[in-house]
Short mmCIF file of C-alpha atoms in Angstrom, two decimals:
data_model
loop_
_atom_site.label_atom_id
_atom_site.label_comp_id
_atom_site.label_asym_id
_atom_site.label_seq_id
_atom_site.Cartn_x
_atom_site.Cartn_y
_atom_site.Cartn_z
CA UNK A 76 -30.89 -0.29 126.05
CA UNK A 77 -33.78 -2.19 124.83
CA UNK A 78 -33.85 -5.86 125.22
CA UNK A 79 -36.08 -8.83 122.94
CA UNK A 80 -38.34 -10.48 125.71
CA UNK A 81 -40.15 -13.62 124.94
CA UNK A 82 -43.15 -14.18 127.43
CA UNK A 83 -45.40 -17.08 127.19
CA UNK A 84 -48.54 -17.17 127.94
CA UNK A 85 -48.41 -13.91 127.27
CA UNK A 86 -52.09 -13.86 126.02
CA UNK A 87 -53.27 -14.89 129.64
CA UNK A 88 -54.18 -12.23 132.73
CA UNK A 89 -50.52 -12.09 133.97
CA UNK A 90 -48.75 -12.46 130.86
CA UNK A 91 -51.03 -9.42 129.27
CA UNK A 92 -50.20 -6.78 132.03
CA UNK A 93 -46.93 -8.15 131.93
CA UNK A 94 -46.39 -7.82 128.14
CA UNK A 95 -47.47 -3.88 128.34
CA UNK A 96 -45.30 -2.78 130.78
CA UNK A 97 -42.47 -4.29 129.23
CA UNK A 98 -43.47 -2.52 125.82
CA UNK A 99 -43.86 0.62 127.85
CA UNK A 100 -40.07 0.10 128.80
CA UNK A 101 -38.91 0.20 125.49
CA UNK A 102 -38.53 -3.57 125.03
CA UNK A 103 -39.15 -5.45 122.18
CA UNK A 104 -41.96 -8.21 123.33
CA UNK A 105 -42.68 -11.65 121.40
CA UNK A 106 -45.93 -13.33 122.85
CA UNK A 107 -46.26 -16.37 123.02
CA UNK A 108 -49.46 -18.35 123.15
CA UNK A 109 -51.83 -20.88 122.49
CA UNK A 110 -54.94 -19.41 123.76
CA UNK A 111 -55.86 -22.52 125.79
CA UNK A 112 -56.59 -19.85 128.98
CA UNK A 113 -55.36 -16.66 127.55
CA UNK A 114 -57.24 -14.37 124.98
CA UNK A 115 -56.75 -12.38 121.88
CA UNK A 116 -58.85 -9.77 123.57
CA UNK A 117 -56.42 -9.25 126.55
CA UNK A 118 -53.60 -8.20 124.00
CA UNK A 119 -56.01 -6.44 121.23
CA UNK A 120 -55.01 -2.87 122.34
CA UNK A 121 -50.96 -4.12 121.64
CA UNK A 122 -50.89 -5.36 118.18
CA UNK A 123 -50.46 -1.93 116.62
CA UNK A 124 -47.34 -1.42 118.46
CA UNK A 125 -44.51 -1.58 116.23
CA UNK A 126 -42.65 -3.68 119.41
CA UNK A 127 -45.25 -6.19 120.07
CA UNK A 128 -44.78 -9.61 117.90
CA UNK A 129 -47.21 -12.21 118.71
CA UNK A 130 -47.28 -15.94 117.97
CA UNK A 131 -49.62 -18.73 118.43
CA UNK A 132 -47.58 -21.80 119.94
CA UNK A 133 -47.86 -24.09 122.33
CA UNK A 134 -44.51 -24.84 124.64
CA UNK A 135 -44.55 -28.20 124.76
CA UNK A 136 -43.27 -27.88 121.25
CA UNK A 137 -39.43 -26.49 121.04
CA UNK A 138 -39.54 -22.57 119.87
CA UNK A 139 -36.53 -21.55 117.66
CA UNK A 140 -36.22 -17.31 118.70
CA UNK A 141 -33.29 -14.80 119.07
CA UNK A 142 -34.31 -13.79 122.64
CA UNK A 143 -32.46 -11.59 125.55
CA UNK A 144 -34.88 -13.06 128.31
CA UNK A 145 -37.37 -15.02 128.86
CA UNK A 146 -40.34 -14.82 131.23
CA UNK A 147 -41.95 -18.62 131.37
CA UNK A 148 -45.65 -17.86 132.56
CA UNK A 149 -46.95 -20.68 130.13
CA UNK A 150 -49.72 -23.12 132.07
CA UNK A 151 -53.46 -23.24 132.95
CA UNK A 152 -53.29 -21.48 136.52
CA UNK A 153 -57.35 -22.12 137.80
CA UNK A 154 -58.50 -25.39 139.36
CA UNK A 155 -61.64 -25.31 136.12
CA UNK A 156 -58.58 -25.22 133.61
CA UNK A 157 -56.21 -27.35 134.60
CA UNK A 158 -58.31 -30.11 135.69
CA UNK A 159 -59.84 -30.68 132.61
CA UNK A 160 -56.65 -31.77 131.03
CA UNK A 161 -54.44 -32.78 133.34
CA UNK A 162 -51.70 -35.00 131.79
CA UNK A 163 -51.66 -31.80 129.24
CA UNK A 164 -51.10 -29.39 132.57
CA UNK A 165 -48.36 -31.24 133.86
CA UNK A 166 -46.99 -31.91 130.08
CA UNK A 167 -47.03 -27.73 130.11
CA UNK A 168 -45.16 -27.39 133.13
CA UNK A 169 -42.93 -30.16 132.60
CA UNK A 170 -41.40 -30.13 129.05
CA UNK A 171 -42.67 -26.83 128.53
CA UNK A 172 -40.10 -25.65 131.12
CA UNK A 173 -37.42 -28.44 129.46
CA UNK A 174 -37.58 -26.20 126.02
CA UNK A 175 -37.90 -22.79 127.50
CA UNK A 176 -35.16 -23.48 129.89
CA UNK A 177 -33.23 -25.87 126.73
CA UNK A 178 -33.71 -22.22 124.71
CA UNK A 179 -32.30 -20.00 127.38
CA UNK A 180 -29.13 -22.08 127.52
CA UNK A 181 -28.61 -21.89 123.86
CA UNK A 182 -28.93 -18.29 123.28
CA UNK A 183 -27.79 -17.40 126.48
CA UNK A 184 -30.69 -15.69 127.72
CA UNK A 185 -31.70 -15.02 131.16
CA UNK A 186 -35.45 -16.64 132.31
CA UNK A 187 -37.53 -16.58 134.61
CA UNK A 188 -39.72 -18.96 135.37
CA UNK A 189 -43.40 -18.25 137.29
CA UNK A 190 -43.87 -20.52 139.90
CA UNK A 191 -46.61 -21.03 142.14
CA UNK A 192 -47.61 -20.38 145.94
CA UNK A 193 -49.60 -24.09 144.81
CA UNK A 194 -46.16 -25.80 145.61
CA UNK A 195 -46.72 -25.53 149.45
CA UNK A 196 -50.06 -27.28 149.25
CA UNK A 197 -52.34 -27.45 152.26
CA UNK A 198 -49.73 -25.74 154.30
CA UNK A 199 -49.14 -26.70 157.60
CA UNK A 200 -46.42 -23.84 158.02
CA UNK A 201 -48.06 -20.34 158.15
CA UNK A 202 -47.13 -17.88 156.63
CA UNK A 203 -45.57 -19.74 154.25
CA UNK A 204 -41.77 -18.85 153.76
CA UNK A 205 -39.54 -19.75 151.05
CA UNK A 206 -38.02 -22.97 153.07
CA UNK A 207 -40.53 -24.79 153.70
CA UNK A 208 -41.42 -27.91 151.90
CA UNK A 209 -44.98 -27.69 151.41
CA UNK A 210 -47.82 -30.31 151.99
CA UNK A 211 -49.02 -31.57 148.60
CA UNK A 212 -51.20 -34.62 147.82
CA UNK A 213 -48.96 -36.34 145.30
CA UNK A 214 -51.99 -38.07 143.43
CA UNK A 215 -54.77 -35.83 144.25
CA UNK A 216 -57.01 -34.01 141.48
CA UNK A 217 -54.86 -30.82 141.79
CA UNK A 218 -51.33 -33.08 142.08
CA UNK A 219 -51.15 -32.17 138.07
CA UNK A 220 -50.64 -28.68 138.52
CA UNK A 221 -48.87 -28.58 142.51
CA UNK A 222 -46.18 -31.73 141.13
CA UNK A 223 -46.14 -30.10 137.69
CA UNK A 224 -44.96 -26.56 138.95
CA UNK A 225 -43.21 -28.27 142.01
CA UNK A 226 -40.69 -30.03 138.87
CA UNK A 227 -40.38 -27.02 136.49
CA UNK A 228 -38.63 -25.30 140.10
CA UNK A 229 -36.39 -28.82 140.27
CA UNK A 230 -35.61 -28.20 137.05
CA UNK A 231 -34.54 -24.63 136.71
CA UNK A 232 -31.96 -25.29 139.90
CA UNK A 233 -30.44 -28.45 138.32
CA UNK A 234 -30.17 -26.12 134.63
CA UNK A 235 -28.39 -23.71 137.13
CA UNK A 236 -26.43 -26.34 138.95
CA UNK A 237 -25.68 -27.66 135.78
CA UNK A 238 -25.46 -25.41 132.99
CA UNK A 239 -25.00 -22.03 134.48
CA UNK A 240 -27.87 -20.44 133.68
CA UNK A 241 -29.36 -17.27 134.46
CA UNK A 242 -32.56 -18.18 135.69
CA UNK A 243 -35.34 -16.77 138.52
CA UNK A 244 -37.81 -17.94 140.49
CA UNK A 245 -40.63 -16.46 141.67
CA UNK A 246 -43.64 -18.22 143.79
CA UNK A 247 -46.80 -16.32 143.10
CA UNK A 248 -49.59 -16.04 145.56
CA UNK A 249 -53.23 -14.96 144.64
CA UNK A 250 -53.60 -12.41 142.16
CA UNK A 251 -56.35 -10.51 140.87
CA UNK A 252 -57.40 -7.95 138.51
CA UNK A 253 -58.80 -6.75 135.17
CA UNK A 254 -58.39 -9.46 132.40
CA UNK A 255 -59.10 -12.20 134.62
CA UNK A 256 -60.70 -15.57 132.62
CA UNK A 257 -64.65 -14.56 133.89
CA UNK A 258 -65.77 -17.88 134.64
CA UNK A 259 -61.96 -19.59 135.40
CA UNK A 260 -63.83 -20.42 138.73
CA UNK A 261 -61.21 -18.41 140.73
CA UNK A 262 -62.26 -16.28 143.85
CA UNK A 263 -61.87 -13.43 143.44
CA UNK A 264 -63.25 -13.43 139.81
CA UNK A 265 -66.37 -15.95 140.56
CA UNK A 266 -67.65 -13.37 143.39
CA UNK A 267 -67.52 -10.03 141.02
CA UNK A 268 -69.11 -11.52 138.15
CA UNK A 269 -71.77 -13.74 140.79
CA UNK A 270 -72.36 -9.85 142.38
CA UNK A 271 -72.56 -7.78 139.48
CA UNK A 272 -75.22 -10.63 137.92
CA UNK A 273 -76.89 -10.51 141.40
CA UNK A 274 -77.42 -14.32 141.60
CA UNK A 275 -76.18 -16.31 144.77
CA UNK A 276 -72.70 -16.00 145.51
CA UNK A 277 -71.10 -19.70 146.25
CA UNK A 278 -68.59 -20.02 148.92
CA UNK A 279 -67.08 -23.54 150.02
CA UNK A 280 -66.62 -24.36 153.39
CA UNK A 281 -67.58 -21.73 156.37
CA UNK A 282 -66.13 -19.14 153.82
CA UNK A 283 -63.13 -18.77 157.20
CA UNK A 284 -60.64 -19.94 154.57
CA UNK A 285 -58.19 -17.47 154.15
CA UNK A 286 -56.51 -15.97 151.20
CA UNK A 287 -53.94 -12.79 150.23
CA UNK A 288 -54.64 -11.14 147.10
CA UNK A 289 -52.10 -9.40 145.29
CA UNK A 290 -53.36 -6.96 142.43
CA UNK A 291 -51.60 -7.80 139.26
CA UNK A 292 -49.57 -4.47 138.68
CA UNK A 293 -47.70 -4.97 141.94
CA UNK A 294 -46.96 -8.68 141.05
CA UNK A 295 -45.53 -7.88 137.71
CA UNK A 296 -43.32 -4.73 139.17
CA UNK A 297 -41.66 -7.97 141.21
CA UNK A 298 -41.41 -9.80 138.42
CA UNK A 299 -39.83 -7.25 136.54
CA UNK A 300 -37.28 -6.46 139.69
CA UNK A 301 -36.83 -10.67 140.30
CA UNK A 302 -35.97 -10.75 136.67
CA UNK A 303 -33.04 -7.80 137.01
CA UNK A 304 -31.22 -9.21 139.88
CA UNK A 305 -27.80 -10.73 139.16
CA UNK A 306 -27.11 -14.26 138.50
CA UNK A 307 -26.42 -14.87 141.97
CA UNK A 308 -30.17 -14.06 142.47
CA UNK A 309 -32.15 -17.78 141.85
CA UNK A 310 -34.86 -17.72 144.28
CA UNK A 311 -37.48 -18.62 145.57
CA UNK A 312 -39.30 -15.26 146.62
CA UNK A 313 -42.72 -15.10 146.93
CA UNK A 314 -44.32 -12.87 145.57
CA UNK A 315 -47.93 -11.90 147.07
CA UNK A 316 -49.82 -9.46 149.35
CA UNK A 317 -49.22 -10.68 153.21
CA UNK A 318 -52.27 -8.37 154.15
CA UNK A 319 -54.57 -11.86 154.86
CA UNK A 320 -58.45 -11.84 154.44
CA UNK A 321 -60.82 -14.86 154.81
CA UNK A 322 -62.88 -15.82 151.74
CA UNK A 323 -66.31 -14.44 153.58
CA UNK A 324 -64.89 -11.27 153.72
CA UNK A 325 -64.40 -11.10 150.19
CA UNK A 326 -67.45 -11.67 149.47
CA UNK A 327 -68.87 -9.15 151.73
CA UNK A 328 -66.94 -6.74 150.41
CA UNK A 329 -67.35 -7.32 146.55
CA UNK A 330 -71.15 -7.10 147.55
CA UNK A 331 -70.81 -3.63 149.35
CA UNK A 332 -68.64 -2.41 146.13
CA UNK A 333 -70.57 -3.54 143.36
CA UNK A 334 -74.05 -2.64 145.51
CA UNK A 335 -75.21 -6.19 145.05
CA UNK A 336 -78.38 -7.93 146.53
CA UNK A 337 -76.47 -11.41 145.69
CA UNK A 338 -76.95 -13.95 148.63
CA UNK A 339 -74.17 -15.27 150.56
CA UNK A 340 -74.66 -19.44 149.89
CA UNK A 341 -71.61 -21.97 151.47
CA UNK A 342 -71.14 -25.20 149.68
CA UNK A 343 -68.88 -28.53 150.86
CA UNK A 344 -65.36 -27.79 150.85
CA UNK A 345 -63.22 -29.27 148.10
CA UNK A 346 -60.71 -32.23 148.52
CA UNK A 347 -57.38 -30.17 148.92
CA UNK A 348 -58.36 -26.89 148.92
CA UNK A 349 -55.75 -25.12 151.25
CA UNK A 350 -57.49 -23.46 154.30
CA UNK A 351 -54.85 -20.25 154.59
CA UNK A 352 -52.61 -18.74 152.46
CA UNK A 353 -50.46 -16.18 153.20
CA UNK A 354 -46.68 -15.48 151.84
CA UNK A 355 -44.08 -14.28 154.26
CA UNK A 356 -42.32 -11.69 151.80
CA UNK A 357 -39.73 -10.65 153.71
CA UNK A 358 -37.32 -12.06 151.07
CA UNK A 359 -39.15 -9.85 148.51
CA UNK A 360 -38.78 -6.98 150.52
CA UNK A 361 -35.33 -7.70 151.00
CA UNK A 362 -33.68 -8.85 147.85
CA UNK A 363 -36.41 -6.89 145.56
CA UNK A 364 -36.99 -3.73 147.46
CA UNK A 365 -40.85 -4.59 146.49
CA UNK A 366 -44.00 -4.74 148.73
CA UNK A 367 -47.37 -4.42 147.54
CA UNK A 368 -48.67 -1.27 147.54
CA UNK A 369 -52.53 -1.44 145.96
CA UNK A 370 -55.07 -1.65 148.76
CA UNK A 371 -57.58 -4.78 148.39
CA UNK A 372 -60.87 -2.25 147.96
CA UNK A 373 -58.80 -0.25 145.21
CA UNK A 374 -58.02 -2.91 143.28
CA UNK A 375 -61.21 -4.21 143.63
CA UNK A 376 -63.16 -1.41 142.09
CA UNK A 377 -60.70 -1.90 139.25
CA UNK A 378 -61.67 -5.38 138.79
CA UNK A 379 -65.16 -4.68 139.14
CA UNK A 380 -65.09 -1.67 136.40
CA UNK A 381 -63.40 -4.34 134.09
CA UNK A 382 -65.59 -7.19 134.16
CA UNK A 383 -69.17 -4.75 134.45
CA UNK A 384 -68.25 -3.39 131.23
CA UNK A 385 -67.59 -7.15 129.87
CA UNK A 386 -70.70 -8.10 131.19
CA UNK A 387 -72.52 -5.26 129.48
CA UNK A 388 -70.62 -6.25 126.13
CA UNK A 389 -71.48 -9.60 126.23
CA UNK A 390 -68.08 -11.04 126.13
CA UNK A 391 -68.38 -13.22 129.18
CA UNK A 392 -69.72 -16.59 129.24
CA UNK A 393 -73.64 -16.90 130.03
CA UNK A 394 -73.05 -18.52 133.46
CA UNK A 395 -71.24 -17.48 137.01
CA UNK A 396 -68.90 -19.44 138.36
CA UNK A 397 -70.43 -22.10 136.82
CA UNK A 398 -67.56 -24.36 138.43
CA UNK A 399 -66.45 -24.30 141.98
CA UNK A 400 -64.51 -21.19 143.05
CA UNK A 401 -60.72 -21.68 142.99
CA UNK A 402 -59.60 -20.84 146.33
#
């Protein structure tokens, strides 16, 4: 039986992939967006789809819709982007969550709500599991964003403690893949588009920081199974790619893939950049049934093929990783 799904941010990297494979399940899909980070383009190849409704709005604003579920994926996710507004950033997380969660409890619909592997901070617990704490910098330059997310979860447990509701949690780790923002200043994006330009690739630190990247079509298969679990079913799970790579070996390999003769160059490490991420999934794999299954080079050549062709059609801005790579 086909259900009406409201995503927001549905314009975004995530919400796109996440929009077309709900479509390809027969759903009806309302989009929701206000194109802050996400993209017309990203969604383009849906609008003739008799299933697909889109609608400019922001969430910080109450939305009025006759909706089954609700996938909440609504907030600037790159250091670039949610730094340059940040009392809007933790507005979006904040009483956007209020309304999405205030419309889930009126029409009875189920939601989940896409959290962040942010909320553990510089963690001093690794891998990170879904019981620890975290160790955030409460008034820091990325505290907008960590404390922003870090509330929306507070809030979707008291809605549940309170009100009942049918609502999810999911912690995602670092994800990657076509539709990325080209110059959102994250990783994994910054070093393709740096390579395939052949101009110095910037890494901060002694690039031994350490990351898991997740490619997006295994994160939203999680979603997707997170969001199907029974009310019991709240969360947190992370949801990421354990398989753990530091950030120089990224960059070796996206300059072996894309047959780049880019320059490795290290920079000063950020103020609270996390030195290692890595999600212990074993809830995931346990509740969900789900482990990643793309390998990092595979998805990479994916990501590569996406943004080369952007490149050669001029959609992406004139400069690299013109900020600081998110890592």
């Amino acid at each position: 039986m086909s259900k009406r799904i409201l995503v927001t941010g549905g314009a975004g990297f995530i919400g796109s992939h996440l929009c077309q494979r709900l479509l390809d399940a027969g759903n009806d899909v309302l989009c929701v967006d206000n194109y802050f980070t996400g993209a017309r383009r990203n969604i383009l190849h849906l609008l003739d789809n008799h299933r697909f409704e889109l609608l400019r709005h922001d969430v910080t604003f109450p939305l009025y819709v006759e909706v089954d579920e609700i996938y909440n994926l609504a907030c600037p996710a790159s250091p670039i982007h949610y730094q340059f507004d940040p009392v809007q950033t933790t507005k979006t997380s904040v009483i956007g969550v209020i309304n999405m969660l205030g419309l889930a409890k009126r029409v009875k619909a189920k939601i989940l709500q896409a959290s962040t592997s942010e909320v553990y901070g510089d963690p001093i617990v690794h891998p990170q599991t879904e019981d620890y704490w975290g160790n955030v910098n409460p008034i820091g330059f990325r505290s907008c964003y960590d404390e922003g997310k870090r509330c929306a979860e507070t809030l979707v447990f008291d809605y549940v403690r309170q009100h009942k509701l049918a609502a999810k949690v999911v912690r995602i780790f670092n994800t990657y893949g076509p539709r990325m923002h080209p110059n959102d200043g994250r990783v994994v994006s910054n070093f393709v588009v740096q390579a395939l330009r052949g101009v110095d690739i910037t890494l901060y630190g002694d690039g031994s920081q350490t990351r898991s990247f997740c490619y997006v079509d295994d994160l939203v298969e999680a979603m997707i199974r997170m969001m199907a679990t029974g009310r019991e079913t709240t969360g947190p799970i992370n949801i990421g790619n354990p398989v753990e790579f530091t950030i120089k070996e990224l960059a070796e390999r996206i300059v072996e893939l894309t047959g780049s003769k880019s320059k490795l160059v290290f920079r000063p490490l950020p103020a609270d950049d996390p030195r290692q991420r890595q999600p212990d999934i074993s809830k995931a794999r346990e509740v969900l049934k789900w482990e990643p299954t793309v390998r990092l080079r595979d998805g990479l050549i994916k990501t590569i093929e996406y943004f080369d062709d952007l490149l050669h059609r001029g959609d992406a801005p004139h400069k690299a990783g013109a900020n600081r790579a998110a890592l």
